[in-house]
Coordinates of C-alpha atoms in Angstrom, one line a residue:
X1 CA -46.3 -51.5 151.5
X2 CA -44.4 -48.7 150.0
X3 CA -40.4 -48.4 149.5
X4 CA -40.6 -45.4 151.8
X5 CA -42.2 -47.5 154.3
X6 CA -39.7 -50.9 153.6
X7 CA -36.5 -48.1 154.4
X8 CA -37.9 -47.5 158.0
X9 CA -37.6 -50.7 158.8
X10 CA -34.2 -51.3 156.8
X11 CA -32.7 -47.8 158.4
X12 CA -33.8 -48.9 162.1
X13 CA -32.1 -52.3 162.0
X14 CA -29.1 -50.8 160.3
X15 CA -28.8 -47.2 159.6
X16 CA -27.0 -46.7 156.3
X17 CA -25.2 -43.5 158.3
X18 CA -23.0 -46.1 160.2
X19 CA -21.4 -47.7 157.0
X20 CA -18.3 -46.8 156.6
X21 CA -17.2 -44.1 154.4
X22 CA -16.0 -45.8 151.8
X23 CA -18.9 -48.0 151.3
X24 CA -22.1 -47.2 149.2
X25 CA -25.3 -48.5 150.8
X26 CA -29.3 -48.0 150.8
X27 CA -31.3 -47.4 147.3
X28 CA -28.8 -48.1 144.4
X29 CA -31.5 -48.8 142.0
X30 CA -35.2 -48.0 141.8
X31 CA -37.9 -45.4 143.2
X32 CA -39.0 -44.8 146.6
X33 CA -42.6 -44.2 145.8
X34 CA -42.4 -48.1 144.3
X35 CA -44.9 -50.2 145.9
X36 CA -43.7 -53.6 147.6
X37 CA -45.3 -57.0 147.5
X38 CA -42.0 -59.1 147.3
X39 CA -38.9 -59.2 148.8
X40 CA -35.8 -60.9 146.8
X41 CA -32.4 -61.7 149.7
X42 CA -28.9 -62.6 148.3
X43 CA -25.3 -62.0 149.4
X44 CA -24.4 -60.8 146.1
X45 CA -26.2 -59.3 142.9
X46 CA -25.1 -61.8 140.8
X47 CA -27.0 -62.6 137.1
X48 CA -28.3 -65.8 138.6
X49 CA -29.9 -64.3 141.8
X50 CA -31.4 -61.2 139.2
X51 CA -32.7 -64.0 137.1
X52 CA -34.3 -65.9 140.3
X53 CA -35.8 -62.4 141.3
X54 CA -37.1 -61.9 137.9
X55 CA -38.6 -65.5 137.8
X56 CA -40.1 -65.0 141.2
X57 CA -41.7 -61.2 140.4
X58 CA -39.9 -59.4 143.0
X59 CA -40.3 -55.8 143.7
X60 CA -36.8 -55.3 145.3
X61 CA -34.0 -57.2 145.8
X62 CA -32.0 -56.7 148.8
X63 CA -28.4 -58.1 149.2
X64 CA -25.0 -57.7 151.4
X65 CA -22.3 -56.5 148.9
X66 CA -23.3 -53.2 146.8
X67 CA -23.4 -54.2 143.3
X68 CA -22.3 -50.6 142.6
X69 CA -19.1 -49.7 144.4
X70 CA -17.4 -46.5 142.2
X71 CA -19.0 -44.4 140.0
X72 CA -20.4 -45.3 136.6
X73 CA -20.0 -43.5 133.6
X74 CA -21.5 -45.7 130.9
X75 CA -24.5 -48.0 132.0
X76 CA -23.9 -50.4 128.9
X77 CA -24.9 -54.1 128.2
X78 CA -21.3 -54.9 127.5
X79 CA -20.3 -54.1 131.0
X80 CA -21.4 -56.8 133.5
X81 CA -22.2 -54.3 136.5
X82 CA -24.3 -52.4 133.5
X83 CA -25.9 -55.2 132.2
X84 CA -27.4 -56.5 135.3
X85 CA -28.8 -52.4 135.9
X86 CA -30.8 -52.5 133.1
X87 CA -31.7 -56.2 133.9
X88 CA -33.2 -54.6 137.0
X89 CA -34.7 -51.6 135.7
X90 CA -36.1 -53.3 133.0
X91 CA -38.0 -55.4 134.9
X92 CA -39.1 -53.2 137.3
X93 CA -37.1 -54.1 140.7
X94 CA -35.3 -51.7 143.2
X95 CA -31.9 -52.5 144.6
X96 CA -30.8 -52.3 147.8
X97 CA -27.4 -53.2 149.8
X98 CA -26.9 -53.4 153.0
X99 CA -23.0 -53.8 153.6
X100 CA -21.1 -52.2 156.3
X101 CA -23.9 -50.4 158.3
X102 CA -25.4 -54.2 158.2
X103 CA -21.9 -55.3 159.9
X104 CA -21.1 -52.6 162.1
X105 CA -25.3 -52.9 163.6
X106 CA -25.5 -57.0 163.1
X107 CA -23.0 -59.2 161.9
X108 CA -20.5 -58.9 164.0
X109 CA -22.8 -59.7 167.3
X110 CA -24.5 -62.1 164.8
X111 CA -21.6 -64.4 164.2
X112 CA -20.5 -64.2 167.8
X113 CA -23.6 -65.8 168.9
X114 CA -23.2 -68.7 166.4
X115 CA -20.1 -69.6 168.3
X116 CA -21.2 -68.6 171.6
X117 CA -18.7 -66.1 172.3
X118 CA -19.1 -65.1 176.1
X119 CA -19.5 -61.6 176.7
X120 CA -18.4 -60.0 173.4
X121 CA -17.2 -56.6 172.5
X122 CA -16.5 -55.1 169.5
X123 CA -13.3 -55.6 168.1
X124 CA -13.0 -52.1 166.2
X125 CA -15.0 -49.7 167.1
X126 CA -16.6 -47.6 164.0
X127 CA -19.3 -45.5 165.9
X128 CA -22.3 -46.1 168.5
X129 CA -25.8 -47.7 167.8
X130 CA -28.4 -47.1 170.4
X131 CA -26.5 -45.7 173.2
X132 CA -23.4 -48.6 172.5
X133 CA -20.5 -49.0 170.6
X134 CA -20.7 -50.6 166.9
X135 CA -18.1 -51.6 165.0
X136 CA -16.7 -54.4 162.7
X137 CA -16.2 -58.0 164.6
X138 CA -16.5 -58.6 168.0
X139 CA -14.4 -60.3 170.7
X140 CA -14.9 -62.9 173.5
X141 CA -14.3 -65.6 175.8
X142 CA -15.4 -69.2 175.1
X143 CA -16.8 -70.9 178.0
X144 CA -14.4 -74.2 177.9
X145 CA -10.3 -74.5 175.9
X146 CA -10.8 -76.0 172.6
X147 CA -7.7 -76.6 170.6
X148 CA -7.2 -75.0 167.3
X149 CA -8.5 -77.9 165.6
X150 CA -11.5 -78.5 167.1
X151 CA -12.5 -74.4 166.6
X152 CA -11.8 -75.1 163.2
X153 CA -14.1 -77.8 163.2
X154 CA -16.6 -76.2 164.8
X155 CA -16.8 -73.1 162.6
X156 CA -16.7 -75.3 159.7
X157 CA -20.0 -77.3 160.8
X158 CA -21.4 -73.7 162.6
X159 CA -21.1 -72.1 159.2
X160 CA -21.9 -75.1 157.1
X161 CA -19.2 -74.7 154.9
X162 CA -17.0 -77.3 153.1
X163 CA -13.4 -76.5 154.0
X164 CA -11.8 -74.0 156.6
X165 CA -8.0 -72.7 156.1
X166 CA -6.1 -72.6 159.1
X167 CA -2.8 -71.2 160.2
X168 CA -1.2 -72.2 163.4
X169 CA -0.4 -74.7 165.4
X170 CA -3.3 -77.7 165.9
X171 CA -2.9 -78.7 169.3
X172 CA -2.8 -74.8 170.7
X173 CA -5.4 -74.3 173.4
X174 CA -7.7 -71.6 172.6
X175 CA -9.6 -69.2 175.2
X176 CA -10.3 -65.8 173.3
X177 CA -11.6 -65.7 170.2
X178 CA -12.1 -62.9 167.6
X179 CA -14.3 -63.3 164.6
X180 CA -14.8 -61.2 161.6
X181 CA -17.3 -62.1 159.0
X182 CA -16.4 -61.3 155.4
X183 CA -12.7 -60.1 154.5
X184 CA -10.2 -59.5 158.1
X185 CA -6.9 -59.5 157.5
X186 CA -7.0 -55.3 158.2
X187 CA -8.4 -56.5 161.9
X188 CA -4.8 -58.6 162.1
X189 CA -4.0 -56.0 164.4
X190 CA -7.1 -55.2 166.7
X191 CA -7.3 -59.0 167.5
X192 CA -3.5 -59.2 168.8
X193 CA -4.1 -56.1 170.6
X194 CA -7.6 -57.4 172.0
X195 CA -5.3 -60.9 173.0
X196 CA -7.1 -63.0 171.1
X197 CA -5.7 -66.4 170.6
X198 CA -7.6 -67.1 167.3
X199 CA -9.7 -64.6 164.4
X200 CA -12.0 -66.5 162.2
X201 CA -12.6 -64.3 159.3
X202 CA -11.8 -64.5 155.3
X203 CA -9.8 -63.4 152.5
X204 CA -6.6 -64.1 154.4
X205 CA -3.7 -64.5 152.3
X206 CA -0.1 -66.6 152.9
X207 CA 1.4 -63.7 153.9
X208 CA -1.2 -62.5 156.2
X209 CA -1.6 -65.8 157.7
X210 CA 2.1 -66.8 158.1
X211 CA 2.7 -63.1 159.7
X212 CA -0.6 -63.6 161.9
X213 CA 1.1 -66.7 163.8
X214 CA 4.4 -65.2 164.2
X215 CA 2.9 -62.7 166.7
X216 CA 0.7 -65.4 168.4
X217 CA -2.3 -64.6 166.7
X218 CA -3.9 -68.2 164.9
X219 CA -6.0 -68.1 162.2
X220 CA -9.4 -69.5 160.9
X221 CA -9.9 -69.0 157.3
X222 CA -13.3 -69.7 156.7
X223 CA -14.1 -67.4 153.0
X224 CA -15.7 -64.2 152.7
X225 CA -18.9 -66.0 151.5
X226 CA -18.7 -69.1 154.4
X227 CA -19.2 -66.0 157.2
X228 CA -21.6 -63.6 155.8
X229 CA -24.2 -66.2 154.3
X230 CA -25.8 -65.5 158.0
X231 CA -27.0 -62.3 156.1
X232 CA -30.2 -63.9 153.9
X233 CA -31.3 -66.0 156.9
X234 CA -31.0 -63.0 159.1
X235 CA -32.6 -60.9 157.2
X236 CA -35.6 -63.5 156.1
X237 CA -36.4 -63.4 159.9
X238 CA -36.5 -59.7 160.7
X239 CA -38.4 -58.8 157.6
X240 CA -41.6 -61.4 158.1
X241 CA -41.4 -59.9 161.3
X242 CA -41.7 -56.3 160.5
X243 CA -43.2 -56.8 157.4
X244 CA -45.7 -59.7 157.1
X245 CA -47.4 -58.2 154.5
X246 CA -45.0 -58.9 152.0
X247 CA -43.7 -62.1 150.6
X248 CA -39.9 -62.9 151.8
X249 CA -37.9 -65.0 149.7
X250 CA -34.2 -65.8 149.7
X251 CA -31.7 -66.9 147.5
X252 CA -30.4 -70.6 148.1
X253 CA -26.9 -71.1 150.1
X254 CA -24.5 -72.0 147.4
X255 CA -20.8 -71.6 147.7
X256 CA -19.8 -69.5 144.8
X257 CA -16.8 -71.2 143.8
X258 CA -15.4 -74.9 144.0
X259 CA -12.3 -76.6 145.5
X260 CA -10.8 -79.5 143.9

């Protein structure tokens, strides 16, 4: 299978159009004519996962968060972002990111179905995908009251991760619930306005959080990483699926950083 070929695939699940404008998605690193046998997944281009795509004789690696955000003037070994460039050039593997096109087409409705959100919606609208609105989160009923505890709970075993933040009140009965994989505290307001009694999201700070619950908003903390993991097992899926001529593999599901 060629690049060219990969992309069609890539660009129908999530067209890199719909990122927002900010954002800098599809081919960061490589050439389209490239022929590919194996597929790398991560979250993140970090030196480890570049080394694990190395070891495993990738042909592209394929991860959430853009390795290259701003533009570059010096691709130099003494700059970390340059370093792992040439680490990737030199051994021959394309780069691809799939960030907020990847959220605005998937995540969002992802996540909501890991908590079984009952007839979501988006909670900010960004553009449409096939005929419907897209956008980052989405909104929803649950189908029984679970106190703010127990949602915590649950996201923490639903997300396998080791620790949730919460702000709030414990014993508060919750109904609507708002979730926004990766970093949410800009989608503060579209939950309140969408009455949502909790957002589960990451990257919320004290301030943020605090403010949050004075306009009857609870919070969920659950990190930036602990949301958008869903991304390599996601992705794992659709691509044996549409490609089952190449060889899938994903990086392992390790918390990047510890709490003691």
């Amino acid at each position: 299978m060629t690049f060219n070929e990969l992309q069609v695939g890539l660009e129908e699940l999530a067209p890199a159009e719909l990122a927002l404008e900010w954002d800098n998605v599809g081919l960061l690193v490589g050439d389209e004519r490239q022929g590919i046998h194996t597929v790398y997944l991560a979250l993140d281009a970090t030196d480890e996962v570049i080394r694990d795509a190395v070891r495993c004789g990738a042909d592209i690696l394929i991860t959430h968060h853009p390795l290259i955000f701003h533009g570059m003037k010096q691709i130099t070994m003494g700059d970390f972002i340059g370093r792992r460039i040439q680490n990737l050039v030199r051994n021959g593997i394309s780069y691809y990111a799939m960030h907020t096109n990847f959220d605005v087409c998937v995540m969002g409705r992802l996540a909501a179905e890991r908590i079984e959100l009952e007839s979501p919606r988006v909670l900010e609208v960004t553009g449409e995908f096939k005929g419907e609105p897209c956008g980052i989160g989405q909104v929803g009923n649950i189908a029984s009251p679970v106190s703010l505890r127990e949602c915590a709970e649950q996201v923490q075993k639903q997300f396998d991760v080791p620790h949730v933040t919460v702000y709030g009140d414990l014993n508060r009965q919750l109904h609507r619930v708002a979730i926004v994989p990766g970093s949410g505290k800009d989608e503060i307001p579209y939950a309140i306005a969408a009455q949502a009694d909790v957002l589960i999201t990451g990257d919320i700070g004290h301030h943020q959080g605090i403010d949050a619950v004075a306009q009857g908003l609870c919070i969920i903390d659950a990190g930036h990483y602990g949301l958008e993991h869903i991304f390599t097992d996601y992705m794992e899926e659709y691509l044996t699926g549409y490609a089952s001529c190449v060889e899938v593999i994903k990086s392992g599901h390790i918390m990047p950083y510890e709490v003691i």
